[in-house]
Amino acid sequence: AVDKKDPKVGASYLVSKQSYKDFELRAEVWVSNDANSGIFIRCTDPAKISSKTGYEVNIFDTRPDPSYGTGAIVNTAKAATVLKAGGKWNNYHIIAKGSKFTVTLNGVKTVNGAEDSKFAEGRIALQFGKGVVMFRNIQIKPL
């Protein structure tokens, strides 16, 4: 039998209580090379976190289509530079202002001014998909 409460089974999320519209987010993340994780922003349905209900700033070095891998916003903005995050602490800096998004990973702009207006406001969710995933020093500043 499969234990549905086991964090090794399926994705898990740590979801903010507050909703955010325009903000700047900084987070440090450590993932194993095989990890699948992400920082979901403007999640409109906290019970159903996905790239269909918010934006996923991806952390997924082994994604079959690397253009939406680590540093990209899934189905919204491909990574200008595809980076690998596995095996080290990484610094994510995400700015969401109106319909514009900027993502910087370890000082490299992976998304620069991408535009999308599907989701104007919502919760922030940290994802555990698979592998080893650790977050620390998470800062959110409303703009």
Tab-separated table of N, CA and C in Angstrom:
chain	number	residue	atom	x	y	z
A	1	ALA	N	0.843	-1.191	0.000
A	1	ALA	CA	0.000	0.000	0.000
A	1	ALA	C	0.885	1.251	0.000
A	2	VAL	N	0.412	2.282	-0.640
A	2	VAL	CA	1.141	3.546	-0.717
A	2	VAL	C	0.613	4.488	0.366
A	3	ASP	N	1.535	5.044	1.144
A	3	ASP	CA	1.167	5.997	2.178
A	3	ASP	C	1.105	7.386	1.553
A	4	LYS	N	-0.077	7.944	1.403
A	4	LYS	CA	-0.258	9.249	0.740
A	4	LYS	C	0.364	10.391	1.539
A	5	LYS	N	0.640	10.168	2.824
A	5	LYS	CA	1.244	11.227	3.640
A	5	LYS	C	2.758	11.224	3.544
A	6	ASP	N	3.329	10.212	2.916
A	6	ASP	CA	4.785	10.120	2.770
A	6	ASP	C	5.249	11.201	1.796
A	7	PRO	N	6.164	12.101	2.216
A	7	PRO	CA	6.595	13.188	1.325
A	7	PRO	C	7.343	12.693	0.081
A	8	LYS	N	7.750	11.427	0.077
A	8	LYS	CA	8.430	10.888	-1.100
A	8	LYS	C	7.437	10.545	-2.208
A	9	VAL	N	6.151	10.599	-1.905
A	9	VAL	CA	5.117	10.243	-2.875
A	9	VAL	C	4.433	11.515	-3.372
A	10	GLY	N	4.657	11.855	-4.642
A	10	GLY	CA	3.999	13.028	-5.203
A	10	GLY	C	4.579	14.334	-4.694
A	11	ALA	N	4.055	15.413	-5.210
A	11	ALA	CA	4.551	16.743	-4.867
A	11	ALA	C	3.926	17.246	-3.571
A	12	SER	N	4.687	18.071	-2.856
A	12	SER	CA	4.218	18.726	-1.640
A	12	SER	C	4.530	20.209	-1.761
A	13	TYR	N	3.743	21.032	-1.071
A	13	TYR	CA	3.906	22.483	-1.185
A	13	TYR	C	3.819	23.148	0.182
A	14	LEU	N	4.649	24.162	0.361
A	14	LEU	CA	4.541	25.051	1.505
A	14	LEU	C	3.970	26.342	0.942
A	15	VAL	N	2.735	26.681	1.331
A	15	VAL	CA	1.992	27.770	0.698
A	15	VAL	C	1.858	28.949	1.664
A	16	SER	N	2.104	30.159	1.150
A	16	SER	CA	1.978	31.362	1.988
A	16	SER	C	0.519	31.570	2.387
A	17	LYS	N	0.327	32.169	3.554
A	17	LYS	CA	-1.032	32.503	3.999
A	17	LYS	C	-1.533	33.737	3.268
A	18	GLN	N	-0.601	34.609	2.929
A	18	GLN	CA	-0.931	35.885	2.293
A	18	GLN	C	-0.873	35.762	0.778
A	19	SER	N	-1.661	36.596	0.128
A	19	SER	CA	-1.660	36.682	-1.329
A	19	SER	C	-0.803	37.883	-1.730
A	20	TYR	N	-0.101	37.761	-2.865
A	20	TYR	CA	0.791	38.827	-3.319
A	20	TYR	C	0.480	39.196	-4.761
A	21	LYS	N	0.602	40.487	-5.046
A	21	LYS	CA	0.369	41.000	-6.401
A	21	LYS	C	1.707	41.373	-7.021
A	22	ASP	N	2.240	42.538	-6.691
A	22	ASP	CA	3.563	42.969	-7.155
A	22	ASP	C	4.536	42.777	-5.994
A	23	PHE	N	5.644	42.077	-6.265
A	23	PHE	CA	6.569	41.774	-5.178
A	23	PHE	C	7.944	41.415	-5.722
A	24	GLU	N	8.864	41.397	-4.787
A	24	GLU	CA	10.224	40.935	-5.033
A	24	GLU	C	10.454	39.787	-4.057
A	25	LEU	N	10.941	38.665	-4.558
A	25	LEU	CA	11.162	37.492	-3.719
A	25	LEU	C	12.618	37.064	-3.850
A	26	ARG	N	13.228	36.802	-2.715
A	26	ARG	CA	14.585	36.244	-2.705
A	26	ARG	C	14.526	34.954	-1.912
A	27	ALA	N	15.203	33.930	-2.417
A	27	ALA	CA	15.237	32.652	-1.714
A	27	ALA	C	16.524	31.931	-2.058
A	28	GLU	N	17.018	31.195	-1.078
A	28	GLU	CA	18.147	30.307	-1.328
A	28	GLU	C	17.580	28.891	-1.383
A	29	VAL	N	18.066	28.141	-2.361
A	29	VAL	CA	17.572	26.771	-2.525
A	29	VAL	C	18.736	25.840	-2.822
A	30	TRP	N	18.710	24.669	-2.173
A	30	TRP	CA	19.683	23.613	-2.440
A	30	TRP	C	18.892	22.419	-2.930
A	31	VAL	N	19.305	21.874	-4.071
A	31	VAL	CA	18.630	20.701	-4.620
A	31	VAL	C	19.669	19.667	-5.050
A	32	SER	N	19.256	18.407	-5.017
A	32	SER	CA	20.100	17.346	-5.563
A	32	SER	C	20.004	17.410	-7.089
A	33	ASN	N	20.934	16.752	-7.770
A	33	ASN	CA	20.962	16.800	-9.241
A	33	ASN	C	19.686	16.269	-9.884
A	34	ASP	N	19.003	15.333	-9.202
A	34	ASP	CA	17.790	14.726	-9.762
A	34	ASP	C	16.508	15.403	-9.274
A	35	ALA	N	16.628	16.520	-8.573
A	35	ALA	CA	15.460	17.152	-7.947
A	35	ALA	C	14.514	17.772	-8.966
A	36	ASN	N	13.256	17.811	-8.576
A	36	ASN	CA	12.229	18.560	-9.296
A	36	ASN	C	11.554	19.428	-8.250
A	37	SER	N	11.694	20.734	-8.417
A	37	SER	CA	11.154	21.673	-7.455
A	37	SER	C	10.782	22.946	-8.197
A	38	GLY	N	10.324	23.918	-7.458
A	38	GLY	CA	10.000	25.195	-8.064
A	38	GLY	C	9.465	26.152	-7.027
A	39	ILE	N	9.415	27.407	-7.427
A	39	ILE	CA	8.787	28.446	-6.615
A	39	ILE	C	7.580	28.907	-7.423
A	40	PHE	N	6.395	28.594	-6.919
A	40	PHE	CA	5.168	28.998	-7.601
A	40	PHE	C	4.759	30.365	-7.079
A	41	ILE	N	4.404	31.261	-7.997
A	41	ILE	CA	3.995	32.607	-7.606
A	41	ILE	C	2.615	32.909	-8.179
A	42	ARG	N	1.901	33.792	-7.494
A	42	ARG	CA	0.552	34.198	-7.885
A	42	ARG	C	-0.373	33.004	-8.086
A	43	CYS	N	-0.301	32.063	-7.157
A	43	CYS	CA	-1.158	30.872	-7.220
A	43	CYS	C	-2.587	31.257	-6.858
A	44	THR	N	-3.496	31.062	-7.803
A	44	THR	CA	-4.885	31.490	-7.609
A	44	THR	C	-5.704	30.482	-6.817
A	45	ASP	N	-5.252	29.222	-6.750
A	45	ASP	CA	-5.971	28.195	-5.994
A	45	ASP	C	-4.989	27.456	-5.101
A	46	PRO	N	-4.905	27.847	-3.807
A	46	PRO	CA	-3.916	27.234	-2.920
A	46	PRO	C	-4.117	25.727	-2.729
A	47	ALA	N	-5.287	25.207	-3.055
A	47	ALA	CA	-5.542	23.769	-2.923
A	47	ALA	C	-5.068	22.993	-4.151
A	48	LYS	N	-4.868	23.691	-5.266
A	48	LYS	CA	-4.437	23.035	-6.505
A	48	LYS	C	-3.290	23.825	-7.118
A	49	ILE	N	-2.101	23.647	-6.566
A	49	ILE	CA	-0.927	24.361	-7.052
A	49	ILE	C	-0.458	23.702	-8.349
A	50	SER	N	-0.378	24.484	-9.431
A	50	SER	CA	0.158	23.966	-10.698
A	50	SER	C	0.457	25.143	-11.614
A	51	SER	N	1.102	24.849	-12.746
A	51	SER	CA	1.387	25.914	-13.713
A	51	SER	C	0.121	26.333	-14.461
A	52	LYS	N	-1.016	25.714	-14.137
A	52	LYS	CA	-2.302	26.129	-14.718
A	52	LYS	C	-3.056	27.085	-13.791
A	53	THR	N	-2.601	27.185	-12.519
A	53	THR	CA	-3.253	28.071	-11.558
A	53	THR	C	-2.310	29.143	-11.013
A	54	GLY	N	-1.105	29.221	-11.592
A	54	GLY	CA	-0.117	30.210	-11.173
A	54	GLY	C	1.118	30.061	-12.038
A	55	TYR	N	2.159	30.788	-11.687
A	55	TYR	CA	3.416	30.730	-12.442
A	55	TYR	C	4.417	29.873	-11.673
A	56	GLU	N	5.104	28.972	-12.381
A	56	GLU	CA	6.124	28.145	-11.752
A	56	GLU	C	7.503	28.570	-12.218
A	57	VAL	N	8.270	29.156	-11.295
A	57	VAL	CA	9.674	29.439	-11.568
A	57	VAL	C	10.397	28.132	-11.247
A	58	ASN	N	10.879	27.472	-12.291
A	58	ASN	CA	11.292	26.082	-12.187
A	58	ASN	C	12.680	25.883	-11.597
A	59	ILE	N	12.830	24.729	-10.919
A	59	ILE	CA	14.114	24.215	-10.452
A	59	ILE	C	14.089	22.738	-10.835
A	60	PHE	N	14.571	22.419	-12.036
A	60	PHE	CA	14.430	21.061	-12.567
A	60	PHE	C	15.513	20.850	-13.619
A	61	ASP	N	16.717	20.487	-13.140
A	61	ASP	CA	17.885	20.358	-14.020
A	61	ASP	C	17.729	19.264	-15.078
A	62	THR	N	16.938	18.229	-14.788
A	62	THR	CA	16.830	17.091	-15.702
A	62	THR	C	15.500	17.089	-16.461
A	63	ARG	N	14.869	18.247	-16.583
A	63	ARG	CA	13.595	18.323	-17.311
A	63	ARG	C	13.832	17.909	-18.766
A	64	PRO	N	12.970	17.045	-19.319
A	64	PRO	CA	13.164	16.597	-20.707
A	64	PRO	C	13.274	17.751	-21.709
A	65	ASP	N	12.483	18.821	-21.532
A	65	ASP	CA	12.617	20.025	-22.364
A	65	ASP	C	13.316	21.080	-21.516
A	66	PRO	N	14.655	21.206	-21.630
A	66	PRO	CA	15.399	22.093	-20.731
A	66	PRO	C	15.070	23.578	-20.906
A	67	SER	N	14.427	23.965	-22.008
A	67	SER	CA	14.115	25.392	-22.197
A	67	SER	C	13.167	25.902	-21.108
A	68	TYR	N	12.351	25.009	-20.541
A	68	TYR	CA	11.508	25.384	-19.404
A	68	TYR	C	12.025	24.753	-18.111
A	69	GLY	N	13.312	24.450	-18.067
A	69	GLY	CA	13.937	23.859	-16.886
A	69	GLY	C	14.309	24.921	-15.864
A	70	THR	N	15.384	24.686	-15.148
A	70	THR	CA	15.825	25.581	-14.076
A	70	THR	C	16.013	27.004	-14.610
A	71	GLY	N	15.371	27.961	-13.922
A	71	GLY	CA	15.490	29.373	-14.303
A	71	GLY	C	14.372	29.875	-15.182
A	72	ALA	N	13.561	28.988	-15.731
A	72	ALA	CA	12.455	29.384	-16.612
A	72	ALA	C	11.165	29.534	-15.813
A	73	ILE	N	10.179	30.195	-16.418
A	73	ILE	CA	8.819	30.211	-15.883
A	73	ILE	C	8.023	29.285	-16.800
A	74	VAL	N	7.614	28.141	-16.271
A	74	VAL	CA	7.001	27.081	-17.076
A	74	VAL	C	5.824	27.607	-17.908
A	75	ASN	N	5.855	27.308	-19.188
A	75	ASN	CA	4.811	27.673	-20.157
A	75	ASN	C	4.610	29.182	-20.318
A	76	THR	N	5.532	29.988	-19.780
A	76	THR	CA	5.416	31.444	-19.887
A	76	THR	C	6.680	32.062	-20.455
A	77	ALA	N	7.839	31.693	-19.922
A	77	ALA	CA	9.102	32.290	-20.368
A	77	ALA	C	10.212	31.253	-20.305
A	78	LYS	N	10.779	30.940	-21.464
A	78	LYS	CA	11.916	30.018	-21.512
A	78	LYS	C	13.123	30.694	-20.889
A	79	ALA	N	14.033	29.885	-20.371
A	79	ALA	CA	15.251	30.420	-19.761
A	79	ALA	C	16.170	30.959	-20.854
A	80	ALA	N	16.577	32.215	-20.719
A	80	ALA	CA	17.518	32.816	-21.671
A	80	ALA	C	18.859	32.091	-21.588
A	81	THR	N	19.235	31.702	-20.376
A	81	THR	CA	20.429	30.907	-20.134
A	81	THR	C	19.990	29.733	-19.275
A	82	VAL	N	20.208	28.523	-19.747
A	82	VAL	CA	19.824	27.340	-18.976
A	82	VAL	C	20.947	27.031	-17.986
A	83	LEU	N	20.611	27.058	-16.714
A	83	LEU	CA	21.585	26.822	-15.652
A	83	LEU	C	21.272	25.524	-14.918
A	84	LYS	N	22.252	25.006	-14.234
A	84	LYS	CA	22.071	23.826	-13.386
A	84	LYS	C	22.160	24.257	-11.931
A	85	ALA	N	21.251	23.757	-11.108
A	85	ALA	CA	21.197	24.152	-9.702
A	85	ALA	C	21.645	23.033	-8.763
A	86	GLY	N	21.769	21.817	-9.259
A	86	GLY	CA	22.016	20.661	-8.411
A	86	GLY	C	23.336	20.694	-7.663
A	87	GLY	N	23.278	20.239	-6.396
A	87	GLY	CA	24.481	20.026	-5.605
A	87	GLY	C	25.079	21.250	-4.955
A	88	LYS	N	24.351	22.371	-4.916
A	88	LYS	CA	24.903	23.585	-4.299
A	88	LYS	C	23.760	24.510	-3.862
A	89	TRP	N	24.087	25.481	-3.025
A	89	TRP	CA	23.115	26.510	-2.662
A	89	TRP	C	23.032	27.509	-3.819
A	90	ASN	N	21.815	27.879	-4.161
A	90	ASN	CA	21.536	28.811	-5.260
A	90	ASN	C	20.736	29.985	-4.737
A	91	ASN	N	20.959	31.150	-5.336
A	91	ASN	CA	20.206	32.351	-4.983
A	91	ASN	C	19.221	32.683	-6.090
A	92	TYR	N	17.940	32.637	-5.743
A	92	TYR	CA	16.885	33.029	-6.675
A	92	TYR	C	16.421	34.436	-6.318
A	93	HIS	N	16.212	35.263	-7.314
A	93	HIS	CA	15.664	36.613	-7.143
A	93	HIS	C	14.570	36.755	-8.199
A	94	ILE	N	13.344	36.906	-7.752
A	94	ILE	CA	12.185	36.956	-8.652
A	94	ILE	C	11.470	38.277	-8.430
A	95	ILE	N	11.193	38.990	-9.531
A	95	ILE	CA	10.416	40.222	-9.450
A	95	ILE	C	9.176	40.051	-10.316
A	96	ALA	N	8.011	40.281	-9.706
A	96	ALA	CA	6.743	40.256	-10.434
A	96	ALA	C	6.104	41.622	-10.239
A	97	LYS	N	5.990	42.371	-11.326
A	97	LYS	CA	5.414	43.716	-11.249
A	97	LYS	C	4.467	43.872	-12.424
A	98	GLY	N	3.164	43.969	-12.118
A	98	GLY	CA	2.174	44.018	-13.190
A	98	GLY	C	2.258	42.741	-13.999
A	99	SER	N	2.378	42.884	-15.311
A	99	SER	CA	2.457	41.702	-16.173
A	99	SER	C	3.903	41.345	-16.533
A	100	LYS	N	4.876	41.982	-15.868
A	100	LYS	CA	6.297	41.733	-16.186
A	100	LYS	C	6.985	40.918	-15.102
A	101	PHE	N	7.875	40.029	-15.575
A	101	PHE	CA	8.602	39.143	-14.677
A	101	PHE	C	10.082	39.156	-14.996
A	102	THR	N	10.888	39.184	-13.940
A	102	THR	CA	12.333	39.048	-14.077
A	102	THR	C	12.774	37.972	-13.095
A	103	VAL	N	13.594	37.045	-13.590
A	103	VAL	CA	14.122	35.981	-12.744
A	103	VAL	C	15.641	36.007	-12.871
A	104	THR	N	16.305	36.046	-11.721
A	104	THR	CA	17.768	36.000	-11.689
A	104	THR	C	18.161	34.817	-10.816
A	105	LEU	N	19.027	33.969	-11.358
A	105	LEU	CA	19.514	32.811	-10.625
A	105	LEU	C	21.025	32.910	-10.542
A	106	ASN	N	21.539	32.985	-9.322
A	106	ASN	CA	22.984	33.096	-9.085
A	106	ASN	C	23.610	34.237	-9.885
A	107	GLY	N	22.916	35.364	-9.946
A	107	GLY	CA	23.445	36.550	-10.621
A	107	GLY	C	23.227	36.580	-12.127
A	108	VAL	N	22.646	35.524	-12.708
A	108	VAL	CA	22.400	35.464	-14.156
A	108	VAL	C	20.904	35.658	-14.416
A	109	LYS	N	20.556	36.651	-15.243
A	109	LYS	CA	19.141	36.869	-15.576
A	109	LYS	C	18.692	35.771	-16.530
A	110	THR	N	17.838	34.888	-16.039
A	110	THR	CA	17.330	33.795	-16.874
A	110	THR	C	16.030	34.194	-17.559
A	111	VAL	N	15.287	35.111	-16.951
A	111	VAL	CA	14.078	35.689	-17.553
A	111	VAL	C	14.178	37.193	-17.350
A	112	ASN	N	14.098	37.949	-18.448
A	112	ASN	CA	14.278	39.393	-18.364
A	112	ASN	C	13.087	40.126	-18.969
A	113	GLY	N	12.152	40.529	-18.120
A	113	GLY	CA	11.034	41.330	-18.579
A	113	GLY	C	9.976	40.568	-19.360
A	114	ALA	N	9.854	39.271	-19.120
A	114	ALA	CA	8.800	38.502	-19.791
A	114	ALA	C	7.446	39.068	-19.389
A	115	GLU	N	6.486	39.003	-20.294
A	115	GLU	CA	5.158	39.549	-20.004
A	115	GLU	C	4.089	38.482	-20.103
A	116	ASP	N	3.189	38.482	-19.127
A	116	ASP	CA	2.035	37.596	-19.130
A	116	ASP	C	1.050	38.142	-18.107
A	117	SER	N	-0.225	38.061	-18.396
A	117	SER	CA	-1.207	38.630	-17.467
A	117	SER	C	-2.275	37.625	-17.037
A	118	LYS	N	-1.982	36.330	-17.171
A	118	LYS	CA	-2.975	35.311	-16.766
A	118	LYS	C	-3.329	35.428	-15.285
A	119	PHE	N	-2.314	35.626	-14.445
A	119	PHE	CA	-2.527	35.627	-13.001
A	119	PHE	C	-1.986	36.929	-12.417
A	120	ALA	N	-2.879	37.758	-11.865
A	120	ALA	CA	-2.482	39.076	-11.371
A	120	ALA	C	-2.065	39.042	-9.908
A	121	GLU	N	-2.580	38.071	-9.170
A	121	GLU	CA	-2.325	38.026	-7.736
A	121	GLU	C	-2.540	36.615	-7.239
A	122	GLY	N	-1.828	36.251	-6.169
A	122	GLY	CA	-2.032	34.933	-5.588
A	122	GLY	C	-0.974	34.607	-4.562
A	123	ARG	N	-1.050	33.390	-4.068
A	123	ARG	CA	-0.146	32.912	-3.031
A	123	ARG	C	1.201	32.513	-3.626
A	124	ILE	N	2.159	32.335	-2.748
A	124	ILE	CA	3.474	31.833	-3.129
A	124	ILE	C	3.590	30.426	-2.539
A	125	ALA	N	4.117	29.493	-3.332
A	125	ALA	CA	4.242	28.112	-2.860
A	125	ALA	C	5.620	27.569	-3.208
A	126	LEU	N	6.264	26.957	-2.231
A	126	LEU	CA	7.552	26.293	-2.445
A	126	LEU	C	7.249	24.823	-2.684
A	127	GLN	N	7.819	24.273	-3.755
A	127	GLN	CA	7.481	22.913	-4.159
A	127	GLN	C	8.580	21.904	-3.845
A	128	PHE	N	8.143	20.749	-3.356
A	128	PHE	CA	8.979	19.557	-3.336
A	128	PHE	C	8.355	18.598	-4.335
A	129	GLY	N	9.105	18.249	-5.376
A	129	GLY	CA	8.609	17.294	-6.359
A	129	GLY	C	9.296	15.958	-6.203
A	130	LYS	N	10.646	15.971	-6.297
A	130	LYS	CA	11.426	14.750	-6.054
A	130	LYS	C	12.865	15.133	-5.767
A	131	GLY	N	13.624	14.152	-5.260
A	131	GLY	CA	15.014	14.403	-4.908
A	131	GLY	C	15.131	15.033	-3.535
A	132	VAL	N	16.209	15.777	-3.336
A	132	VAL	CA	16.418	16.506	-2.085
A	132	VAL	C	16.229	17.982	-2.388
A	133	VAL	N	15.363	18.645	-1.623
A	133	VAL	CA	15.045	20.056	-1.836
A	133	VAL	C	15.067	20.770	-0.489
A	134	MET	N	15.866	21.855	-0.400
A	134	MET	CA	15.907	22.655	0.824
A	134	MET	C	15.820	24.139	0.459
A	135	PHE	N	15.007	24.853	1.206
A	135	PHE	CA	14.892	26.307	1.044
A	135	PHE	C	15.342	26.970	2.335
A	136	ARG	N	15.929	28.175	2.208
A	136	ARG	CA	16.269	28.970	3.380
A	136	ARG	C	16.283	30.448	2.993
A	137	ASN	N	16.274	31.310	4.001
A	137	ASN	CA	16.373	32.767	3.815
A	137	ASN	C	15.397	33.290	2.768
A	138	ILE	N	14.126	32.981	2.947
A	138	ILE	CA	13.107	33.436	2.000
A	138	ILE	C	12.619	34.809	2.428
A	139	GLN	N	12.687	35.758	1.487
A	139	GLN	CA	12.272	37.139	1.765
A	139	GLN	C	11.313	37.577	0.675
A	140	ILE	N	10.186	38.142	1.107
A	140	ILE	CA	9.196	38.665	0.153
A	140	ILE	C	8.956	40.122	0.499
A	141	LYS	N	9.136	40.990	-0.495
A	141	LYS	CA	8.924	42.413	-0.281
A	141	LYS	C	7.848	42.891	-1.265
A	142	PRO	N	6.650	43.279	-0.782
A	142	PRO	CA	5.633	43.825	-1.683
A	142	PRO	C	6.161	45.107	-2.352
A	143	LEU	N	5.820	45.298	-3.621
A	143	LEU	CA	6.244	46.493	-4.356
A	143	LEU	C	5.073	47.442	-4.557
